[in-house]
Short mmCIF file of C-alpha atoms (C1' of nucleotides) in Angstrom, two decimals:
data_model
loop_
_atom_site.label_atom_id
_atom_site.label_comp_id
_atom_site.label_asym_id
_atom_site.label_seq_id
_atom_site.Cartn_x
_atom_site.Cartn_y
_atom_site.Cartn_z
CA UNK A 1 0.58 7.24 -14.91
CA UNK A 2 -0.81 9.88 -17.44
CA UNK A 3 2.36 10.83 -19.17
CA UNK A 4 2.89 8.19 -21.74
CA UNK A 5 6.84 7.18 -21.50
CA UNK A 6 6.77 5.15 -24.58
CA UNK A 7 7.05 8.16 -26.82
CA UNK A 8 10.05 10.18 -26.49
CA UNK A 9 9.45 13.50 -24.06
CA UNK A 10 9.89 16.81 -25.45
CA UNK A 11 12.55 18.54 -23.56
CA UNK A 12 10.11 20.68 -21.37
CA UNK A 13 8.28 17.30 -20.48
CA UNK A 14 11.84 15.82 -19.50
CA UNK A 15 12.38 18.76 -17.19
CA UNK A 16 9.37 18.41 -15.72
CA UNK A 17 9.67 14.66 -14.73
CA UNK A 18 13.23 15.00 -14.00
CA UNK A 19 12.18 18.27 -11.23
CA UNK A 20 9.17 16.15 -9.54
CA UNK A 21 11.28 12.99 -9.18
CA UNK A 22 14.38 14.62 -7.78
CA UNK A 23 12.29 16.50 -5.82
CA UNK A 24 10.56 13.28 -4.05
CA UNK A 25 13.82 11.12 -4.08
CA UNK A 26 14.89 14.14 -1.73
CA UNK A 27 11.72 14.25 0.47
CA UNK A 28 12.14 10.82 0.87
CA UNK A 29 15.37 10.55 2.67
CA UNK A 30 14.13 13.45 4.71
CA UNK A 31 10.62 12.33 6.35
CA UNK A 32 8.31 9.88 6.02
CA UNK A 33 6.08 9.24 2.74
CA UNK A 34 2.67 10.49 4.61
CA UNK A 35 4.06 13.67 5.39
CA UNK A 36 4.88 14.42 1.64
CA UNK A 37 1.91 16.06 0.03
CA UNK A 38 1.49 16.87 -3.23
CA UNK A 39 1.19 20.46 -2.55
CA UNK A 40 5.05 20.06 -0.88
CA UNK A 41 6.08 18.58 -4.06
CA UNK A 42 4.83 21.62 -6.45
CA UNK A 43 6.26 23.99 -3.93
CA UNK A 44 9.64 22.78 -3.94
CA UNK A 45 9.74 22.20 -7.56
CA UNK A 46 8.17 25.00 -8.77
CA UNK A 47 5.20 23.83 -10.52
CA UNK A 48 1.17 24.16 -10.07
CA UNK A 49 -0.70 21.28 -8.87
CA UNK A 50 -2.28 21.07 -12.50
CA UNK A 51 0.75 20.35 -13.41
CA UNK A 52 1.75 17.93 -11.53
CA UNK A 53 -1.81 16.15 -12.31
CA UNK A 54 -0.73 16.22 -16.14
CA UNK A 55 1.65 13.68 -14.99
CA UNK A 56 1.08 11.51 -12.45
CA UNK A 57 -2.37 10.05 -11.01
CA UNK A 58 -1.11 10.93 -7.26
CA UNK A 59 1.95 10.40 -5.47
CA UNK A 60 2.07 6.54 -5.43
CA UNK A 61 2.07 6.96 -9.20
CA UNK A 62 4.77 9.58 -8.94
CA UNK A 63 7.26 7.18 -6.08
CA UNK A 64 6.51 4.30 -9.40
CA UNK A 65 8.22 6.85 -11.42
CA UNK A 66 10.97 6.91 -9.31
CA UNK A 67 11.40 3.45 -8.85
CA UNK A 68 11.51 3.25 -12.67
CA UNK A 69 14.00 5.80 -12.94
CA UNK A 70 16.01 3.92 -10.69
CA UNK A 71 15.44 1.08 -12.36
CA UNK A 72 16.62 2.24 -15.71
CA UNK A 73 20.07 1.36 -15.25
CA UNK A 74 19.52 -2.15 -15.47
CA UNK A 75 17.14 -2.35 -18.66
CA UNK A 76 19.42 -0.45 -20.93
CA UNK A 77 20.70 -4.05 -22.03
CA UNK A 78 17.43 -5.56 -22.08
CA UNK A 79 18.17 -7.51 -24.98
CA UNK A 80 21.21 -9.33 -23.97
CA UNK A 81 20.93 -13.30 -22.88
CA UNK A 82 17.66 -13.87 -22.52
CA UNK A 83 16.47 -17.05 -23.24
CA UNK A 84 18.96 -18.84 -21.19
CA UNK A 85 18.38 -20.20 -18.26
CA UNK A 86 20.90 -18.30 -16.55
CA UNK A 87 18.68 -15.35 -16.97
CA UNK A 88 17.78 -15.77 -13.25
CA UNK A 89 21.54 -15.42 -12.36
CA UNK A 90 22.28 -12.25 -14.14
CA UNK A 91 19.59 -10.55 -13.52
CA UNK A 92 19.82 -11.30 -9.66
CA UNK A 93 23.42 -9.81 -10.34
CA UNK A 94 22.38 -6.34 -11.96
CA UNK A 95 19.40 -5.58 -9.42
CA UNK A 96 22.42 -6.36 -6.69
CA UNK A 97 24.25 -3.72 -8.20
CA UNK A 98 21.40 -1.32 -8.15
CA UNK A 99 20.61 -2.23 -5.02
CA UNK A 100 24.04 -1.52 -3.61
CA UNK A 101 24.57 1.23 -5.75
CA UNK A 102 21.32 2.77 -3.80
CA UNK A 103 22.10 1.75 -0.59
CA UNK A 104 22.21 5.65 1.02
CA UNK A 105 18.84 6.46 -0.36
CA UNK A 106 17.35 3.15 0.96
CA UNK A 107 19.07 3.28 4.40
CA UNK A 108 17.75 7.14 4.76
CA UNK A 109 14.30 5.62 3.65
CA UNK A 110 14.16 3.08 6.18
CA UNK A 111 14.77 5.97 8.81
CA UNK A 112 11.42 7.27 8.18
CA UNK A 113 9.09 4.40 6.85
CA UNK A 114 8.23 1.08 7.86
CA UNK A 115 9.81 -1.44 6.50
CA UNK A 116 6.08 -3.27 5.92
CA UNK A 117 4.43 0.02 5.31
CA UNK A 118 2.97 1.28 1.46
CA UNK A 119 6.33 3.31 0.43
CA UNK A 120 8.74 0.34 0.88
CA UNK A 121 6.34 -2.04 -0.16
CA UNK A 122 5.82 -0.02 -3.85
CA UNK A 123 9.50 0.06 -4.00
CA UNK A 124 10.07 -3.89 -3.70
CA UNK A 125 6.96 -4.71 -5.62
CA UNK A 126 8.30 -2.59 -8.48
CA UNK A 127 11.18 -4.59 -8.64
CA UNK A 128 9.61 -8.02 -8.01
CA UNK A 129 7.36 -7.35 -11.32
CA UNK A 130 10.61 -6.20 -13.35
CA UNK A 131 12.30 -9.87 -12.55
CA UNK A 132 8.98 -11.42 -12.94
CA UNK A 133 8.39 -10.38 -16.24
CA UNK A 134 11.57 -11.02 -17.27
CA UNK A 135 11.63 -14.72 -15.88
CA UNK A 136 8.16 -15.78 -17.57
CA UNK A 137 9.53 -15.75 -20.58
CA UNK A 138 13.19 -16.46 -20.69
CA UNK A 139 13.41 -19.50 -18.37
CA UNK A 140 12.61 -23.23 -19.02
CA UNK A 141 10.63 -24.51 -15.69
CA UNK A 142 9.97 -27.64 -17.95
CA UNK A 143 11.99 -29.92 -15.22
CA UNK A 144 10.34 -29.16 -12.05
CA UNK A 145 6.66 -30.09 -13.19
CA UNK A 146 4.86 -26.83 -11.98
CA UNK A 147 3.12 -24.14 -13.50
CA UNK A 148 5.38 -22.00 -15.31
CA UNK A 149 3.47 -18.88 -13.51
CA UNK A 150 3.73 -19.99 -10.23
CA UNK A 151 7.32 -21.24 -10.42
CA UNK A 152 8.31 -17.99 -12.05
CA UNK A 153 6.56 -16.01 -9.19
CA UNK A 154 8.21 -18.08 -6.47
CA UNK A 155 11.99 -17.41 -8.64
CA UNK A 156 10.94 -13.72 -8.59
CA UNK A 157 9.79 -13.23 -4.98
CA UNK A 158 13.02 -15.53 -4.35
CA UNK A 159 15.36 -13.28 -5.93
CA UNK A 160 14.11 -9.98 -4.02
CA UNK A 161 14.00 -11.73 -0.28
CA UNK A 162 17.46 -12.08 -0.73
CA UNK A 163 17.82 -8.32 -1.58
CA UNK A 164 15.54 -7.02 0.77
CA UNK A 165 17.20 -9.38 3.44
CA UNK A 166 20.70 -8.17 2.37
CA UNK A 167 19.78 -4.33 1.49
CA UNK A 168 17.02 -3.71 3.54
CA UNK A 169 17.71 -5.49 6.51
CA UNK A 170 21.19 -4.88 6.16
CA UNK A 171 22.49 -8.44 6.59
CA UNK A 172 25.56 -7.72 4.37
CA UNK A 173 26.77 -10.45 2.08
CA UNK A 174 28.84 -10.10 -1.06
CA UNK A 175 27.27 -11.79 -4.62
CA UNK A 176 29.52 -15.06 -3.89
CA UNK A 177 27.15 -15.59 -0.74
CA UNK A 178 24.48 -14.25 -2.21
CA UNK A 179 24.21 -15.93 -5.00
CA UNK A 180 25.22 -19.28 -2.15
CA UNK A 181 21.24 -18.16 -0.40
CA UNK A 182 19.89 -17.74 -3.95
CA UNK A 183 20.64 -21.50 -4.65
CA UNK A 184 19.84 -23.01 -1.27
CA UNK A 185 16.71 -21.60 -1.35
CA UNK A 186 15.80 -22.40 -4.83
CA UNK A 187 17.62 -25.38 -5.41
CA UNK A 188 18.67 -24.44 -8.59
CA UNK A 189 20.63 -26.94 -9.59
CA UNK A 190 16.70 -28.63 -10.43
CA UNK A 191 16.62 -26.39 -13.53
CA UNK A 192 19.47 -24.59 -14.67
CA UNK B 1 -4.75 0.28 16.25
CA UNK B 2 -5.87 2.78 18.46
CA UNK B 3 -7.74 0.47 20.43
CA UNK B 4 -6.24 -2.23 22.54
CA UNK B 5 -6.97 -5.57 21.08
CA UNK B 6 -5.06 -7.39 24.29
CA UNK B 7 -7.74 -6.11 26.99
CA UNK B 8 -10.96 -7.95 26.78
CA UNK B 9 -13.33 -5.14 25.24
CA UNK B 10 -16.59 -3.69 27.24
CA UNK B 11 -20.08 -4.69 25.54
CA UNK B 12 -20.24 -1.10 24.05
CA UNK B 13 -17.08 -1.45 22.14
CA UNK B 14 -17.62 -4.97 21.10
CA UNK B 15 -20.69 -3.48 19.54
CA UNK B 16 -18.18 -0.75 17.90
CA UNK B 17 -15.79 -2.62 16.28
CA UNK B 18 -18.15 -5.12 14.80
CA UNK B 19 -19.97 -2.45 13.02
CA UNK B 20 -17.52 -0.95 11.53
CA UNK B 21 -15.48 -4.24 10.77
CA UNK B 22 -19.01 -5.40 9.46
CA UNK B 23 -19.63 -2.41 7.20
CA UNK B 24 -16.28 -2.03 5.57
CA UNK B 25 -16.60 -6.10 4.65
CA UNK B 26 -19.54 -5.74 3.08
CA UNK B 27 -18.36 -1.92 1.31
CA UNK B 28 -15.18 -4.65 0.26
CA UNK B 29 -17.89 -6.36 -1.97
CA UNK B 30 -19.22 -3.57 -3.66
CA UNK B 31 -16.64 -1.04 -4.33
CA UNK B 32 -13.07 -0.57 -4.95
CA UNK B 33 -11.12 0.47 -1.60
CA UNK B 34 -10.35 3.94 -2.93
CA UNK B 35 -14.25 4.80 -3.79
CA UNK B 36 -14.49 3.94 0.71
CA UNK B 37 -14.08 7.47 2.67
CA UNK B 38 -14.23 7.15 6.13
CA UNK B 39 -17.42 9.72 5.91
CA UNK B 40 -19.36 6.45 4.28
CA UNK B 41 -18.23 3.81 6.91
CA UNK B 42 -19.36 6.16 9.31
CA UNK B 43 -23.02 7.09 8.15
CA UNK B 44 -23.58 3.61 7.37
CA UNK B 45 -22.43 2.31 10.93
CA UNK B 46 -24.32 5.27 12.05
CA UNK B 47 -21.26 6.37 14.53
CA UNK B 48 -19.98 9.82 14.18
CA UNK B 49 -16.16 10.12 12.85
CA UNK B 50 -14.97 10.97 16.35
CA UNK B 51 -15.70 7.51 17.10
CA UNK B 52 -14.02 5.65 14.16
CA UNK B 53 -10.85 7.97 15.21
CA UNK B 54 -11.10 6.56 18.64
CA UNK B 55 -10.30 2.79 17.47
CA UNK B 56 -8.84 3.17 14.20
CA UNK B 57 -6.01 5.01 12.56
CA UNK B 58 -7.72 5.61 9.26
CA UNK B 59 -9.62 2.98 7.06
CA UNK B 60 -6.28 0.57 6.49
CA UNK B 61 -5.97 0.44 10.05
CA UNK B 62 -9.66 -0.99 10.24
CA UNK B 63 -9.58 -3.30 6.58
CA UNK B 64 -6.10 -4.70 8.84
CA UNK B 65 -8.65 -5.27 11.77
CA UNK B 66 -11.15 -7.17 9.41
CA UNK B 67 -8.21 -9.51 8.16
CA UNK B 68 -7.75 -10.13 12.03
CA UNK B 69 -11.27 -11.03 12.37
CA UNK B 70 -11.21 -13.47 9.61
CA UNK B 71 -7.55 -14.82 11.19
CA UNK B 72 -9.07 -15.35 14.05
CA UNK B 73 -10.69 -18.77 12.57
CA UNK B 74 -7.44 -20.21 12.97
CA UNK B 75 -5.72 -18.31 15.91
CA UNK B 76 -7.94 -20.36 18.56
CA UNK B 77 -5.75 -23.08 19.33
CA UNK B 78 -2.29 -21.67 18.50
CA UNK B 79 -1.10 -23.45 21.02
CA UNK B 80 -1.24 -27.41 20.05
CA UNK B 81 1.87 -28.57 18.10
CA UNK B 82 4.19 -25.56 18.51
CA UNK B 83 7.81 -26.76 18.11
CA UNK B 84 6.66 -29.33 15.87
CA UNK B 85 8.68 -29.80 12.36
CA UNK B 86 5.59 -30.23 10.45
CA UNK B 87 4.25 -26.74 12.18
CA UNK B 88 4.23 -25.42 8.45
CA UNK B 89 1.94 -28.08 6.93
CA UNK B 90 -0.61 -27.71 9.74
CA UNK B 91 -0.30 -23.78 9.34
CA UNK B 92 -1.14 -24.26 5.26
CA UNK B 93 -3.79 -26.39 6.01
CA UNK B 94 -5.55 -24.16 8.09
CA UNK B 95 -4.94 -20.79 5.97
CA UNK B 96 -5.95 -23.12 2.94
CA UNK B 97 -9.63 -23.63 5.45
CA UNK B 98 -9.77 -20.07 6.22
CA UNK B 99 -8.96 -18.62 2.04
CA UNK B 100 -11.61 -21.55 1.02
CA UNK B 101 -14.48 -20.60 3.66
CA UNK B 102 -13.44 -16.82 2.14
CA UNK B 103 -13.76 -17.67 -1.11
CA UNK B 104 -16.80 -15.50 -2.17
CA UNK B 105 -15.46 -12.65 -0.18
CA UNK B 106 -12.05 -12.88 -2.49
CA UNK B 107 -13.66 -13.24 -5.60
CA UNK B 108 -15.88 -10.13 -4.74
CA UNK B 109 -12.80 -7.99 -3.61
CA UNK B 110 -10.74 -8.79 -6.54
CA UNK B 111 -14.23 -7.63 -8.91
CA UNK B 112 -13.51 -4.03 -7.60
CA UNK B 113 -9.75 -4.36 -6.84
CA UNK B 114 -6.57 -4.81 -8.17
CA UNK B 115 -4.61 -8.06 -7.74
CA UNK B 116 -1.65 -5.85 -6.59
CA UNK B 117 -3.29 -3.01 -5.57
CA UNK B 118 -3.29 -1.77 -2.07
CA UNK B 119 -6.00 -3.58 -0.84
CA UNK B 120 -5.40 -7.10 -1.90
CA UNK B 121 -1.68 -6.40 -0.66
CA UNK B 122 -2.80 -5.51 2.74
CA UNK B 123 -4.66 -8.83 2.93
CA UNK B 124 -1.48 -10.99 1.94
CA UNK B 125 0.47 -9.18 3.99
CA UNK B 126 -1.59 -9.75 6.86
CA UNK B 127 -1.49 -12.97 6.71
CA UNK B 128 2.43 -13.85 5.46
CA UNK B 129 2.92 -11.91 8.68
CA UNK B 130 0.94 -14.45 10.85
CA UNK B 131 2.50 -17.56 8.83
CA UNK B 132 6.19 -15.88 9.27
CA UNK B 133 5.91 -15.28 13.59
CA UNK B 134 4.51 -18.86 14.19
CA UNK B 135 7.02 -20.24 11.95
CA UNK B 136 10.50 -17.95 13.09
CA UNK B 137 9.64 -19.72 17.10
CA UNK B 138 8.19 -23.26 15.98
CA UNK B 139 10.90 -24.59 13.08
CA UNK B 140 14.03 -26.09 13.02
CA UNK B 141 16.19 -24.64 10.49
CA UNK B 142 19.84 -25.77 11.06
CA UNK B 143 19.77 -28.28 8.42
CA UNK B 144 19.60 -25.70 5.34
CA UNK B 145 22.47 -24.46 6.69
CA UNK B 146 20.53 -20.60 6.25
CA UNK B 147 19.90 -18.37 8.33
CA UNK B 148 16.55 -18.88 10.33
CA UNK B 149 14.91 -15.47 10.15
CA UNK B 150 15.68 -15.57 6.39
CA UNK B 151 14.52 -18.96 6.10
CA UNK B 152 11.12 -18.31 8.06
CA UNK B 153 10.89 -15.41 5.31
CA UNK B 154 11.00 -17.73 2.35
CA UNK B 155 8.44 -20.24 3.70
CA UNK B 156 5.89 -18.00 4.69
CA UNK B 157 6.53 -16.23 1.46
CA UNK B 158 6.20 -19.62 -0.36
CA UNK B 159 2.92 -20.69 2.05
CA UNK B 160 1.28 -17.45 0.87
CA UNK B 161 2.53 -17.89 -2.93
CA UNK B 162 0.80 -21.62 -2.86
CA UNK B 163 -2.39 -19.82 -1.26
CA UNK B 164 -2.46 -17.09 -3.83
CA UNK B 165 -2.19 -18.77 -6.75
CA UNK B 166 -5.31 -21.23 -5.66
CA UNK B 167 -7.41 -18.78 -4.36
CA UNK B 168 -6.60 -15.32 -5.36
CA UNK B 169 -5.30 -16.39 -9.06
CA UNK B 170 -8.14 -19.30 -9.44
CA UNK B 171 -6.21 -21.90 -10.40
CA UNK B 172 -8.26 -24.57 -8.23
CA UNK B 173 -6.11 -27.03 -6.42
CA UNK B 174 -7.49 -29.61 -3.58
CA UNK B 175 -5.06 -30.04 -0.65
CA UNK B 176 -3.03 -33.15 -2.14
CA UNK B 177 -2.27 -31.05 -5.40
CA UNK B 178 -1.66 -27.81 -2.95
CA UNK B 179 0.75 -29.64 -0.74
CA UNK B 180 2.80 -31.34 -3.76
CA UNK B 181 3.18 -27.70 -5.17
CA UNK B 182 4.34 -26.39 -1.60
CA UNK B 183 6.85 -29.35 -0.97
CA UNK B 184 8.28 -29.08 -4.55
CA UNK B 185 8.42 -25.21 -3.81
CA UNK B 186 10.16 -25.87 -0.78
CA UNK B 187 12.27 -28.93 -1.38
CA UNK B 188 10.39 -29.99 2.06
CA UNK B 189 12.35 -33.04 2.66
CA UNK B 190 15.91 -31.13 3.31
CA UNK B 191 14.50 -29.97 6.41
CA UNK B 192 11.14 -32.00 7.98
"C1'" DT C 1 -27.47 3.49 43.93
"C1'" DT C 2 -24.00 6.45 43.50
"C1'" DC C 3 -20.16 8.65 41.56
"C1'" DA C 4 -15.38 9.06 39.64
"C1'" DG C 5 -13.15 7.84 35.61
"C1'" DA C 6 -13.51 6.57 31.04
"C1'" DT C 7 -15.81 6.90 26.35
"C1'" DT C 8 -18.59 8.96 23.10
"C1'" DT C 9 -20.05 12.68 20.55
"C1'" DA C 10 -20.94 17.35 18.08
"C1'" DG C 11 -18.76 20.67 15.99
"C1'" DA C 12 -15.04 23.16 14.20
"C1'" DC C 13 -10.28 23.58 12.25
"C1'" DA C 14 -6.53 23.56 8.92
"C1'" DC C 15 -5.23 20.92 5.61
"C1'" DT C 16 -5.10 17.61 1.36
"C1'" DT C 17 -7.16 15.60 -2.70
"C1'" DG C 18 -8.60 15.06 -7.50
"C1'" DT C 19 -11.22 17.33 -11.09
"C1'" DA C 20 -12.79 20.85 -14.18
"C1'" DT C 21 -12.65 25.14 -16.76
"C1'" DA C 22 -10.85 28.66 -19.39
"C1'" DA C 23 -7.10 31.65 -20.34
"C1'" DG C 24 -2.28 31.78 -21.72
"C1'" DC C 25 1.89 30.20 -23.98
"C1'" DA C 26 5.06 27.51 -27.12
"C1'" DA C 27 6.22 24.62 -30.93
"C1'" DT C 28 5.30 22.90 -35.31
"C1'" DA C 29 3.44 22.46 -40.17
"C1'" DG C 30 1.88 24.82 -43.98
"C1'" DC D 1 4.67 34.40 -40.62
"C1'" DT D 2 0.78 32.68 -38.93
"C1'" DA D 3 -2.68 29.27 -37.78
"C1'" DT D 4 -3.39 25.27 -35.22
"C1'" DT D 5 -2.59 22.15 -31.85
"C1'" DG D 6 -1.39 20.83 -27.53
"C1'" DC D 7 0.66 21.66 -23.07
"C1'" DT D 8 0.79 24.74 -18.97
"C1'" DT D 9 -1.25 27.32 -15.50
"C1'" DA D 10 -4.57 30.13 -12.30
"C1'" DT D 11 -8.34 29.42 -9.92
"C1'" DA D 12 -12.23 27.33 -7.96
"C1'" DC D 13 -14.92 23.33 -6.22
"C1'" DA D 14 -16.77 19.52 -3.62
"C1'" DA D 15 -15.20 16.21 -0.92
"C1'" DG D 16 -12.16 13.83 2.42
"C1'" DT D 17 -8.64 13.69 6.32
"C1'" DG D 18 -6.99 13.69 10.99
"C1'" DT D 19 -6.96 16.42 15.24
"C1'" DC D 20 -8.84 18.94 18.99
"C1'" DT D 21 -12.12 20.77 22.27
"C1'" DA D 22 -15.71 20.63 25.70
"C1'" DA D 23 -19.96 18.82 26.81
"C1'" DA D 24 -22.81 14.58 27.21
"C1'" DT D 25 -23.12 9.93 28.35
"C1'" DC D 26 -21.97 5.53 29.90
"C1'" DT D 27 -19.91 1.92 33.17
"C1'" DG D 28 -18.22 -0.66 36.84
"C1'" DA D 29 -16.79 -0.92 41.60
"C1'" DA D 30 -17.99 0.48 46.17
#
DNA sequence: TTCAGATTTAGACACTTGTATAAGCAATAG
DNA sequence: CTATTGCTTATACAAGTGTCTAAATCTGAA
């Protein structure tokens, strides 16, 4: 990403984001993710190709953007709980309720793209790092005798097969099973 | 794939494929993925582009074909101990072989490439994707009380975890210390 | 050895990509 | 109000991509 999001955007650069990020969201629940070019993207929003460039490396960086957008609505509250071990838990909770919250757009998404192909695969590798980064510091693995890496990459990759199997493969379960899977197949009760 | 991997292939295209598979392996240890055009695979295998196009998509259709190469050290005798409970063990044990004779290629690939980059994804993929089909037919779930295809999901997520962390992350590990990670990962015992 | 069917190849096509330059415009500090 | 700074944009460039044609070449079965 060239745009730096740390420091605040000046209005124009907020329009700008906002237009080439609504603009791919769209694309996306319309065809598949090769077909988009960059030059369709400046079209349809209205901006040069130098522009775009100002932005965003290519489009990968620009479908990142979107996932953070997306993900924005869970890291408001950032601060809240960490350090306890049932970090896990409630953040398994919020990305279900993205997740669910974004179910059209990710249905209409797996119309067009693979479900093992790049665009899918950005998408639940942006969210894996977001829990993973979280978990490596707020949880203590100290009971199950692993590396505290490796356990909190196993939690992490946990926590978004049970998405992806309930939101992208559409096996639908409400949290109370959910969260039933997320404990069977972690055996929490080892370290919470 | 273009070409059809199931029919047993004439000399000529024998001679094809392991050109080009040969060229982009040894491109893989000097250059990042993106800095490989299809133009460079094809004036170092000394075949014109009409002929890459005839067996391969574009160049992640033929780094996929490599991975099969390298797969196919293990692939030979699928066949013994299918249906077995202790399918997944034997399965780790013979990725852990193929990663370890691959060592120098990883370390080479991940000089040039990202860790989660496109490239090094494609590779893990590849081969969660063999782990997961041998282990949805050959395992017998119903203790866990899961569901299976979920369940096959974890394990070869959790096989490929183990195999990262050793060999793609560096954190050296012999088989005994490999296998204690995988069975504490796993909780092996509710199930073999 | 021959020959029909399959593969390979040269060349061209329309298109995308990422970068670079210089001119234009807008916002801010003095 | 204006000078300066920084972002936007028009345009051009060298390179790559994937597809298509028709001619050349190979190959395997008779």
């Amino acid at each position: 990403m060239k745009y730096d999001l740390t420091k605040k955007p000046t209005r124009g650069a907020q329009r700008t984001l906002a237009s080439f990020s609504t603009t791919m969201i769209n694309l996306l629940s319309k065809e598949p993710f090769e077909k988009i070019s960059v030059n369709k993207i400046c079209n349809i929003s209205n901006f040069p190709r130098a522009t775009f460039y100002n932005y965003f490396d290519d489009k990968f960086d620009l479908v990142d953007y979107c996932w953070y957008v997306i993900a924005q609505e869970i890291e408001v509250d950032k601060v809240t709980e960490l350090k306890s071990n049932k970090t896990l838990i409630i953040y398994f909770d919020r990305l279900y309720d993205v997740f669910k919250d974004n179910q059209p757009l990710l249905d209409n998404i797996l119309l067009y793209n693979d479900f093992s192909g790049q665009l899918v695969n950005s998408f639940v590798n942006y969210f894996k790092n977001t829990v993973q980064e979280i978990l490596e510091q707020s949880i203590d693995y100290s009971k199950t005798g692993l590396p505290v890496e490796l356990m909190a990459d196993h939690c992490s990759e946990t926590v978004i097969l049970v998405l992806k199997w309930i939101f992208l493969k559409r096996h639908d379960a409400d949290k109370k099973l959910a969260h039933e899977y997320l404990e069977k197949l972690l055996n929490l009760d080892q370290f919470i």
